[in-house]
Coordinates of C-alpha atoms in Angstrom, one line a residue:
Chain C
M1 CA -31.4 -22.8 19.2
S2 CA -29.6 -23.6 22.4
I3 CA -26.6 -21.4 22.7
V4 CA -25.2 -22.0 26.1
N5 CA -25.8 -25.7 26.4
N6 CA -23.4 -26.6 23.7
A7 CA -20.7 -24.6 25.2
S8 CA -18.4 -26.8 27.2
I9 CA -14.7 -26.6 27.8
H10 CA -13.1 -29.4 26.0
P11 CA -11.5 -32.1 28.2
S12 CA -8.2 -31.8 26.3
V13 CA -7.7 -28.3 27.4
D14 CA -6.0 -28.5 30.7
V15 CA -5.6 -25.1 32.1
S16 CA -2.6 -26.0 34.3
Q17 CA -0.6 -27.6 31.4
R18 CA -1.2 -25.3 28.5
E19 CA 1.1 -25.5 25.5
L20 CA 1.2 -22.1 23.9
L21 CA 1.3 -22.4 20.1
I22 CA 1.0 -18.9 18.9
E23 CA 0.7 -15.5 20.6
A24 CA 0.4 -11.9 19.5
R25 CA 1.5 -9.3 22.0
S26 CA 0.1 -5.8 21.7
V27 CA 0.2 -5.9 18.0
S28 CA -0.6 -2.7 16.0
Y29 CA -0.9 -2.3 12.3
R30 CA -2.0 0.7 10.2
I31 CA -2.5 1.4 6.5
G32 CA -2.0 5.0 5.8
N33 CA -3.7 6.8 8.6
R34 CA -6.2 4.0 9.2
Q35 CA -5.5 2.1 12.4
I36 CA -6.4 -1.5 11.5
L37 CA -5.1 -3.2 14.6
D38 CA -4.6 -1.3 17.9
S39 CA -2.5 -3.1 20.5
V40 CA -4.2 -6.5 20.0
D41 CA -3.4 -9.5 22.2
I42 CA -4.4 -13.0 21.2
A43 CA -3.1 -16.5 22.0
V44 CA -3.9 -20.1 21.0
N45 CA -2.9 -23.1 23.0
R46 CA -2.8 -26.7 21.9
G47 CA -6.2 -28.5 21.9
E48 CA -8.0 -25.2 22.1
I49 CA -10.5 -23.6 19.7
V50 CA -10.2 -19.9 19.6
T51 CA -12.8 -18.0 17.6
L52 CA -12.1 -14.5 16.4
I53 CA -15.3 -12.6 15.8
G54 CA -15.9 -9.1 14.6
T55 CA -17.8 -7.4 11.8
N56 CA -16.5 -6.8 8.3
G57 CA -13.5 -4.5 8.4
A58 CA -12.8 -5.1 12.1
G59 CA -9.3 -6.3 11.2
K60 CA -9.8 -10.1 11.6
S61 CA -8.0 -11.1 8.4
T62 CA -5.2 -8.6 9.0
L63 CA -4.7 -10.1 12.5
I64 CA -4.5 -13.5 11.0
R65 CA -1.9 -12.3 8.4
V66 CA 0.2 -10.8 11.2
L67 CA 0.0 -14.0 13.2
L68 CA 1.1 -16.0 10.2
K69 CA 3.9 -13.6 9.6
L70 CA 2.7 -12.7 6.2
I71 CA 2.8 -9.1 7.2
K72 CA 4.9 -7.3 9.8
P73 CA 3.1 -5.4 12.5
D74 CA 4.1 -1.8 13.1
Q75 CA 4.3 -2.5 16.8
G76 CA 4.2 -5.5 19.0
S77 CA 5.4 -9.0 18.4
V78 CA 4.3 -12.4 17.3
I79 CA 5.6 -15.5 19.1
Q80 CA 5.3 -18.9 17.5
H81 CA 6.1 -22.1 19.2
P82 CA 9.5 -23.3 17.8
G83 CA 8.9 -25.6 14.9
L84 CA 5.2 -24.8 14.8
R85 CA 3.5 -26.4 11.8
V86 CA 0.6 -24.3 10.6
G87 CA -2.3 -25.4 8.4
Y88 CA -3.9 -22.4 6.8
S89 CA -7.1 -22.0 4.9
P90 CA -7.3 -18.4 3.5
Q91 CA -10.6 -16.5 3.2
H92 CA -10.3 -16.1 -0.5
V93 CA -9.0 -18.7 -2.8
H94 CA -8.8 -17.3 -6.3
R95 CA -9.6 -20.1 -8.8
D96 CA -8.7 -19.4 -12.4
S97 CA -9.8 -21.7 -15.2
I98 CA -6.6 -20.8 -17.1
L99 CA -4.8 -23.1 -14.7
P100 CA -5.8 -26.7 -15.2
L101 CA -5.6 -28.0 -11.7
T102 CA -7.5 -31.0 -10.3
V103 CA -8.3 -31.3 -6.6
R104 CA -5.8 -34.1 -6.4
H105 CA -3.0 -31.9 -8.0
F106 CA -4.0 -29.0 -5.8
L107 CA -3.6 -31.2 -2.6
A108 CA -0.3 -32.7 -3.9
L109 CA 1.1 -29.1 -4.0
G110 CA 1.1 -28.9 -0.2
E111 CA 3.1 -31.9 0.7
S112 CA 4.6 -34.9 -1.0
I113 CA 2.0 -37.4 -0.5
S114 CA 0.7 -40.6 -2.1
L115 CA -2.6 -40.9 -4.0
D116 CA -4.0 -43.2 -1.3
Q117 CA -3.3 -40.6 1.4
I118 CA -5.0 -37.9 -0.6
R119 CA -8.0 -40.1 -1.1
E120 CA -8.1 -41.0 2.6
L121 CA -7.9 -37.4 3.6
L122 CA -10.7 -36.3 1.2
E123 CA -12.9 -39.1 2.7
E124 CA -12.1 -37.7 6.1
V125 CA -13.3 -34.2 5.3
G126 CA -16.4 -35.7 3.5
V127 CA -15.6 -35.1 -0.2
G128 CA -14.1 -38.4 -1.3
N129 CA -15.7 -38.3 -4.7
I130 CA -14.1 -35.1 -6.1
L131 CA -10.5 -36.3 -6.4
A132 CA -10.4 -35.9 -10.2
Q133 CA -12.6 -32.8 -10.5
P134 CA -11.0 -29.6 -11.7
L135 CA -10.6 -27.1 -8.8
T136 CA -12.8 -24.6 -10.7
G137 CA -15.6 -27.2 -11.0
I138 CA -16.4 -27.8 -7.3
S139 CA -18.8 -25.8 -5.2
G140 CA -17.9 -23.3 -2.5
G141 CA -18.6 -25.7 0.3
E142 CA -16.5 -28.4 -1.3
L143 CA -13.7 -25.9 -1.7
H144 CA -13.7 -25.1 2.0
R145 CA -13.3 -28.9 2.7
V146 CA -10.6 -29.2 0.1
M147 CA -8.8 -26.3 1.8
L148 CA -9.2 -28.0 5.1
A149 CA -7.7 -31.2 3.7
R150 CA -4.8 -29.2 2.3
A151 CA -4.2 -27.7 5.7
L152 CA -4.5 -31.1 7.4
L153 CA -1.9 -32.6 5.0
R154 CA 0.7 -30.8 6.9
K155 CA -0.2 -32.6 10.2
P156 CA -0.5 -29.1 11.7
D157 CA 0.0 -28.1 15.4
L158 CA -2.2 -25.1 14.6
L159 CA -5.0 -24.9 12.2
V160 CA -6.0 -21.4 11.0
L161 CA -9.3 -21.1 9.2
D162 CA -10.3 -17.7 7.9
E163 CA -14.1 -17.6 7.4
P164 CA -14.5 -21.3 6.6
M165 CA -18.2 -20.8 6.5
A166 CA -18.4 -18.2 3.8
G167 CA -20.8 -19.2 1.1
V168 CA -21.8 -22.4 2.9
D169 CA -25.5 -23.1 3.4
A170 CA -26.8 -23.5 7.0
A171 CA -27.2 -27.3 6.8
S172 CA -23.7 -27.9 5.6
Q173 CA -22.4 -25.4 8.1
S174 CA -23.3 -27.4 11.2
E175 CA -21.8 -30.4 9.5
L176 CA -18.6 -28.5 8.8
Y177 CA -18.5 -27.3 12.4
S178 CA -18.7 -30.8 13.9
L179 CA -16.0 -31.8 11.4
I180 CA -13.8 -29.0 12.8
G181 CA -14.5 -30.2 16.3
D182 CA -13.6 -33.8 15.4
I183 CA -10.4 -32.6 13.8
R184 CA -9.4 -30.9 17.0
D185 CA -10.0 -34.2 18.9
R186 CA -8.2 -36.4 16.4
Y187 CA -5.2 -34.2 15.6
G188 CA -4.9 -32.6 19.1
C189 CA -4.1 -29.3 17.4
G190 CA -5.0 -25.8 18.3
I191 CA -7.6 -24.1 16.0
L192 CA -7.9 -20.5 15.3
L193 CA -11.2 -19.8 13.6
V194 CA -12.3 -16.5 12.1
S195 CA -16.1 -16.2 12.1
H196 CA -18.9 -13.8 12.2
D197 CA -21.3 -16.5 13.1
L198 CA -22.6 -16.3 16.6
Y199 CA -24.0 -19.8 16.7
M200 CA -20.7 -21.3 16.0
V201 CA -19.0 -19.2 18.6
M202 CA -21.4 -20.5 21.2
A203 CA -21.4 -24.1 20.2
D204 CA -17.8 -25.3 20.1
T205 CA -15.4 -22.6 21.2
D206 CA -13.1 -22.5 24.2
T207 CA -12.2 -18.9 23.9
V208 CA -13.9 -16.1 22.0
V209 CA -11.9 -13.0 21.0
C210 CA -14.2 -10.1 20.0
L211 CA -12.3 -7.8 17.7
N212 CA -13.1 -4.3 16.6
H213 CA -9.6 -3.0 15.7
H214 CA -8.9 -3.4 19.4
V215 CA -9.9 -6.5 21.4
C216 CA -13.3 -5.6 22.9
C217 CA -13.4 -8.6 25.1
T218 CA -12.1 -12.1 25.4
G219 CA -13.0 -15.2 27.4
H220 CA -15.2 -18.2 27.4
P221 CA -18.3 -17.9 25.3
Q222 CA -20.6 -18.1 28.4
T223 CA -18.9 -15.2 30.1
V224 CA -18.3 -13.2 26.9
I225 CA -22.0 -13.0 26.0
T226 CA -22.7 -11.0 29.1
H227 CA -19.7 -8.8 28.6
P228 CA -20.6 -5.1 27.7
G229 CA -18.0 -5.1 25.0
F230 CA -19.7 -8.1 23.4
I231 CA -23.2 -6.7 23.7
S232 CA -22.2 -3.4 22.2
V233 CA -21.0 -5.3 19.1
F234 CA -23.5 -8.0 18.8
G235 CA -26.5 -6.5 20.5
K236 CA -28.6 -7.9 23.4
D237 CA -30.9 -10.0 21.2
L238 CA -28.5 -12.9 21.0
S239 CA -30.9 -15.4 19.5
N240 CA -31.4 -13.1 16.6
T241 CA -28.0 -13.8 15.3
L242 CA -28.6 -12.5 11.8
A243 CA -29.1 -9.0 13.1
I244 CA -25.6 -8.7 14.4
Y245 CA -24.3 -6.7 11.5
S246 CA -26.7 -3.9 11.8
H247 CA -25.0 -2.5 14.8
S248 CA -22.6 0.3 14.7
H249 CA -20.0 0.0 17.3
D250 CA -17.7 3.0 17.6
H251 CA -18.5 2.6 21.2
D252 CA -17.0 3.7 24.4
H253 CA -17.7 1.3 27.2
S254 CA -15.1 2.6 29.6
T255 CA -17.9 3.1 32.2
H256 CA -18.5 -0.6 32.4
R257 CA -16.6 -3.2 34.4
P258 CA -15.7 -6.5 32.7
E259 CA -17.0 -9.7 34.1
P260 CA -14.6 -11.4 36.6
E261 CA -13.9 -14.4 34.3
T262 CA -13.3 -12.1 31.3
S263 CA -10.4 -9.9 30.6
G264 CA -11.6 -6.9 28.7
R265 CA -9.6 -4.2 26.9
H266 CA -11.2 -0.9 26.3
A267 CA -10.3 1.8 23.9
Chain K
M1 CA 18.6 -28.2 -46.8
E2 CA 20.4 -24.9 -46.8
D3 CA 22.7 -24.3 -43.9
F4 CA 21.1 -21.0 -42.9
F5 CA 17.6 -22.6 -42.9
L6 CA 18.8 -25.5 -40.7
R7 CA 20.3 -23.0 -38.2
A8 CA 17.1 -21.1 -38.2
I9 CA 15.1 -24.2 -37.4
V10 CA 17.5 -25.3 -34.6
G11 CA 17.5 -21.8 -33.1
G12 CA 13.7 -21.4 -33.3
L13 CA 13.2 -24.8 -31.7
G14 CA 15.5 -23.8 -28.8
F15 CA 13.5 -20.7 -28.2
A16 CA 10.2 -22.6 -28.4
I17 CA 11.5 -25.1 -25.8
A18 CA 12.4 -22.3 -23.4
A19 CA 9.2 -20.3 -24.1
G20 CA 6.8 -23.2 -23.5
P21 CA 7.2 -23.7 -19.7
V22 CA 7.7 -20.0 -19.0
G23 CA 4.8 -19.0 -21.2
C24 CA 2.5 -21.2 -19.1
F25 CA 3.4 -19.3 -15.9
V26 CA 3.1 -16.0 -17.8
V27 CA -0.6 -16.8 -18.7
W28 CA -1.3 -18.4 -15.3
R29 CA 0.1 -15.4 -13.4
R30 CA -1.0 -12.7 -15.8
M31 CA 2.5 -11.5 -16.5
A32 CA 2.0 -10.8 -20.2
Y33 CA 2.3 -7.0 -19.8
L34 CA 5.4 -7.4 -17.7
G35 CA 6.9 -9.6 -20.4
E36 CA 6.1 -7.0 -23.0
A37 CA 7.7 -4.3 -20.8
I38 CA 10.9 -6.2 -20.6
A39 CA 10.9 -6.7 -24.4
H40 CA 10.6 -3.0 -24.9
A41 CA 14.0 -2.5 -23.2
I42 CA 15.8 -4.7 -25.7
L43 CA 16.7 -1.8 -28.0
L44 CA 18.6 -0.2 -25.2
G45 CA 20.6 -3.5 -24.9
I46 CA 21.3 -3.5 -28.6
A47 CA 22.5 0.1 -28.4
L48 CA 24.7 -0.7 -25.5
G49 CA 26.2 -3.6 -27.4
F50 CA 27.2 -1.3 -30.2
L51 CA 28.6 1.2 -27.8
L52 CA 30.7 -1.3 -25.9
E53 CA 31.5 -3.2 -29.1
I54 CA 30.5 -6.6 -27.7
E55 CA 28.0 -9.1 -28.9
P56 CA 24.5 -7.4 -28.6
M57 CA 23.1 -10.8 -27.4
I58 CA 25.1 -10.4 -24.2
T59 CA 24.1 -6.8 -23.5
V60 CA 20.5 -7.5 -24.4
L61 CA 20.5 -10.3 -21.8
A62 CA 22.1 -7.9 -19.2
I63 CA 19.6 -5.1 -19.9
C64 CA 16.7 -7.5 -19.7
F65 CA 18.0 -8.8 -16.4
I66 CA 18.4 -5.4 -14.9
F67 CA 15.1 -4.1 -16.3
A68 CA 13.2 -7.2 -15.1
Y69 CA 14.8 -6.9 -11.6
L70 CA 13.7 -3.3 -11.4
L71 CA 10.1 -4.1 -12.6
A72 CA 10.0 -6.9 -10.0
R73 CA 10.7 -4.4 -7.3
I74 CA 7.7 -2.2 -8.2
D75 CA 6.1 -1.3 -4.9
Q76 CA 2.5 -2.4 -4.7
D77 CA 1.6 0.5 -2.5
M78 CA 2.2 3.2 -5.2
M79 CA -0.5 5.6 -6.2
I80 CA -0.3 4.5 -9.8
S81 CA -1.6 1.1 -10.9
T82 CA 1.0 -1.5 -11.9
D83 CA -0.6 -1.6 -15.3
A84 CA -0.1 2.2 -15.9
L85 CA 3.4 2.1 -14.4
L86 CA 4.5 -0.8 -16.6
G87 CA 3.1 0.9 -19.7
S88 CA 5.0 4.1 -18.8
I89 CA 8.3 2.5 -18.1
S90 CA 8.3 0.1 -21.0
H91 CA 7.5 2.7 -23.7
F92 CA 10.0 5.1 -22.2
A93 CA 12.6 2.3 -22.5
L94 CA 11.6 1.7 -26.1
A95 CA 11.8 5.4 -27.1
L96 CA 15.0 5.8 -25.2
G97 CA 16.5 2.9 -27.1
L98 CA 15.5 4.5 -30.5
V99 CA 17.0 7.8 -29.5
V100 CA 20.2 6.4 -28.3
L101 CA 20.6 4.3 -31.5
A102 CA 20.0 7.5 -33.5
F103 CA 22.8 9.3 -31.7
M104 CA 25.3 6.6 -32.8
E105 CA 25.7 8.1 -36.3
H106 CA 28.5 5.8 -37.4
I107 CA 26.2 2.8 -37.2
R108 CA 23.5 1.9 -39.7
I109 CA 21.3 -0.7 -38.2
D110 CA 18.3 -2.4 -39.7
L111 CA 15.6 -1.6 -37.2
I112 CA 13.1 -3.8 -39.0
S113 CA 15.3 -6.9 -38.2
F114 CA 15.3 -6.0 -34.5
M115 CA 11.5 -5.3 -34.5
F116 CA 10.5 -8.5 -36.2
G117 CA 13.5 -10.8 -35.8
D118 CA 16.1 -12.0 -38.2
I119 CA 16.0 -15.7 -37.6
L120 CA 17.5 -16.6 -41.0
A121 CA 20.7 -14.6 -40.1
I122 CA 21.2 -16.4 -36.8
D123 CA 24.9 -17.1 -36.1
S124 CA 26.5 -19.9 -34.1
F125 CA 27.2 -17.6 -31.1
E126 CA 23.5 -16.8 -30.9
L127 CA 22.6 -20.5 -31.3
M128 CA 24.9 -21.3 -28.4
T129 CA 23.3 -18.6 -26.2
I130 CA 19.8 -19.7 -27.1
Y131 CA 20.5 -23.3 -26.0
T132 CA 22.4 -22.3 -22.9
V133 CA 19.4 -20.2 -21.9
A134 CA 16.9 -22.9 -22.8
A135 CA 18.8 -25.4 -20.7
I136 CA 18.9 -23.0 -17.7
V137 CA 15.2 -22.2 -18.0
C138 CA 14.1 -25.8 -18.3
L139 CA 16.2 -26.9 -15.4
Q140 CA 15.1 -24.0 -13.2
V141 CA 11.4 -24.6 -13.9
K142 CA 11.9 -28.4 -13.3
W143 CA 13.7 -27.8 -10.0
Q144 CA 11.4 -25.1 -8.7
W145 CA 8.2 -26.6 -10.2
K146 CA 6.3 -27.1 -7.0
N147 CA 7.3 -23.8 -5.5
L148 CA 6.4 -21.9 -8.8
L149 CA 3.1 -23.6 -9.0
S150 CA 2.4 -23.0 -5.3
I151 CA 2.9 -19.3 -5.5
T152 CA 0.8 -19.2 -8.7
V153 CA -2.2 -20.9 -7.0
N154 CA -2.1 -18.9 -3.7
Q155 CA 0.8 -16.8 -2.5
D156 CA -0.3 -16.7 1.2
L157 CA -0.8 -20.4 1.4
A158 CA 2.6 -21.0 -0.2
A159 CA 4.2 -18.6 2.3
V160 CA 2.6 -20.4 5.3
E161 CA 3.8 -23.7 3.8
G162 CA 7.3 -22.5 3.8
V163 CA 7.8 -21.6 0.1
P164 CA 10.2 -18.6 -0.3
V165 CA 7.6 -16.6 -2.2
E166 CA 9.7 -13.5 -3.1
K167 CA 12.7 -15.5 -4.2
T168 CA 10.5 -17.8 -6.3
R169 CA 8.7 -14.8 -7.9
L170 CA 12.0 -13.1 -8.7
L171 CA 13.4 -16.3 -10.2
L172 CA 10.3 -16.6 -12.5
I173 CA 10.7 -13.0 -13.7
M174 CA 14.4 -13.5 -14.3
V175 CA 13.8 -16.6 -16.3
L176 CA 11.2 -14.7 -18.3
A177 CA 13.7 -12.0 -19.0
M178 CA 16.2 -14.5 -20.4
V179 CA 13.5 -16.1 -22.7
I180 CA 12.6 -12.7 -24.0
A181 CA 16.2 -11.8 -24.6
I182 CA 16.8 -14.9 -26.8
G183 CA 13.5 -14.5 -28.5
M184 CA 14.5 -11.2 -29.8
T185 CA 16.7 -12.8 -32.5
I186 CA 14.0 -15.2 -33.5
V187 CA 10.8 -13.2 -33.8
G188 CA 11.9 -9.7 -32.8
I189 CA 11.0 -7.2 -30.1
L190 CA 7.4 -6.6 -31.1
L191 CA 6.5 -10.3 -31.4
V192 CA 8.6 -12.0 -28.8
I193 CA 5.9 -11.9 -26.1
A194 CA 3.4 -13.4 -28.6
M195 CA 5.6 -16.5 -28.9
V196 CA 5.6 -16.7 -25.1
I197 CA 1.8 -16.3 -24.6
I198 CA 0.1 -17.8 -27.7
P199 CA 1.4 -21.5 -27.4
A200 CA 0.6 -21.5 -23.7
A201 CA -2.9 -20.1 -24.2
A202 CA -3.5 -22.6 -27.0
A203 CA -2.4 -25.4 -24.9
R204 CA -5.0 -24.7 -22.2
C205 CA -7.8 -26.4 -24.1
L206 CA -5.7 -29.5 -24.7
A207 CA -4.4 -30.0 -21.2
R208 CA -5.9 -31.3 -17.9
T209 CA -2.9 -30.8 -15.7
P210 CA -0.3 -28.0 -15.4
E211 CA 2.4 -30.5 -16.5
Q212 CA 0.5 -31.4 -19.6
M213 CA -0.1 -27.8 -20.4
V214 CA 3.7 -27.1 -20.4
I215 CA 4.4 -30.0 -22.7
V216 CA 1.6 -29.2 -25.1
A217 CA 2.6 -25.5 -25.1
T218 CA 6.2 -26.5 -26.0
M219 CA 5.0 -28.8 -28.8
I220 CA 2.7 -26.1 -30.2
G221 CA 5.7 -23.6 -30.1
C222 CA 7.9 -26.1 -32.0
L223 CA 5.2 -26.8 -34.5
A224 CA 4.8 -23.1 -35.1
V225 CA 8.5 -22.6 -35.6
V226 CA 8.9 -25.4 -38.1
S227 CA 5.8 -24.7 -40.2
G228 CA 6.3 -21.0 -40.0
L229 CA 9.8 -21.3 -41.3
Y230 CA 8.7 -23.6 -44.1
G231 CA 5.9 -21.2 -45.0
S232 CA 8.2 -18.3 -45.1
L233 CA 10.6 -20.1 -47.4
T234 CA 7.8 -21.3 -49.7
W235 CA 6.0 -18.0 -50.1
D236 CA 8.9 -15.7 -49.5
V237 CA 7.4 -13.9 -46.5
P238 CA 9.2 -12.8 -43.3
A239 CA 10.0 -15.7 -41.0
G240 CA 9.3 -14.2 -37.6
P241 CA 5.7 -13.1 -38.4
S242 CA 5.1 -16.4 -40.2
I243 CA 5.9 -18.3 -37.0
I244 CA 3.5 -16.1 -35.0
V245 CA 0.8 -16.5 -37.6
V246 CA 1.0 -20.3 -37.4
A247 CA 0.9 -20.1 -33.6
G248 CA -2.2 -17.8 -33.8
V249 CA -3.9 -20.1 -36.3
I250 CA -3.3 -23.1 -33.9
F251 CA -4.7 -21.0 -31.1
F252 CA -7.9 -20.3 -32.9
L253 CA -8.3 -23.8 -34.2
V254 CA -8.0 -25.5 -30.8
N255 CA -10.5 -23.0 -29.4
L256 CA -13.0 -23.9 -32.1
I257 CA -12.9 -27.6 -31.3
P258 CA -15.5 -28.3 -28.6
F259 CA -14.2 -30.1 -25.6
R260 CA -16.3 -31.8 -22.9
E261 CA -14.2 -30.4 -20.2
R262 CA -11.9 -27.5 -20.2

């Protein structure tokens, strides 16, 4: 598996002319006495793929919910580009068979749109044949694509995908990844991706933000992988990506210095 | 046809028309227990009506509104589960209603008629109220259809797409409160939620889209009202329970029929 070779800064990301879509500034959030987010900074520019990585319970979904203004942070602020259109694919979509909803009807809920447009969009995300299927009757992988289609219906400036690979087998994953890359090119939108998949982080991302309640490190994948904050979360054996969750990381890496290209925050 | 019987059918149909669309949202969003809790506050409304010497229908509507609003405000972060909280509040309201009514010694009321409905004694003021409520309910559901369905499927997604989630949720609860208030006169406090849930649940097997389910639920409700009333006249059995029995039989029958796709 070639990790670094696939990592290239996308041509559409011009560092001098960045259009900031969304930004969180030192956001903190706690539930009871558990500090879920501790002074977190994150930003997404147009044409950029930002991948938010971290283990389960690191606060990834909470950060997304704060960014989308679904919950208010205790401290800090969220700045959205005026008139920002967000396409969102939540991590969990509860499907209940008591509600008779076909894929077509589900998509039509998002925007007023013609049948032809829905068909075209489903083709685009690679599931043109499930238009008339009940939402409860499609597979997990198909559901992710339908959610992606629903998000794209809004012609978004920013696409927020929370764990779009959950329950998707390896073969379909790489397909879905290249689809997400294509979408960035075609729509020229910014993409914020939540993932715990190291391979994806390396392959197609402009900026990685490594979260463990605070931002351990952030930067381009190539520089992040050598960052002590990253290593302490994901371990040195980067090719062994499946082992990443076995690490405990209540770490203190204040003795380390961040790499020059990487801005690191240390708790 | 006798005048009282015609009025009963007209009133019952009005209730079924209002209960169909709202009932679907109640089963989709699992609000049955919330509906039952609102129904349990009805006796308080009746007592209030006697106390203030105005039409009980008005005070019942008012109490259902207030009660529904309070229930909608239940904080999700409480130590007690919503389930236990609803159960506590609703039965407290029911018991309080009974005690308040007992204090009003000058009034002799027929509790049974409130518990199980008194559709055959329905008067023209009640008829008017039922149809006003039915009209408001149907129009609100029609106007807010997309928003209501959106928050039912996924609240976060709806919020990101610009649906006013809290407002829409509150609207649905208020509409449910109105339906329950008018249902009191038809099938009574104990059975009113049945008339909201059963037709909608029965409609599930026969519908392939949410819109179809609303229409089928309404039709099943109407069928239950008409046949239940005829049954009660023929065999001289109470009208409210007869309507629910018919609805229940329809529910079991459609679930027995095998369908290729549900």
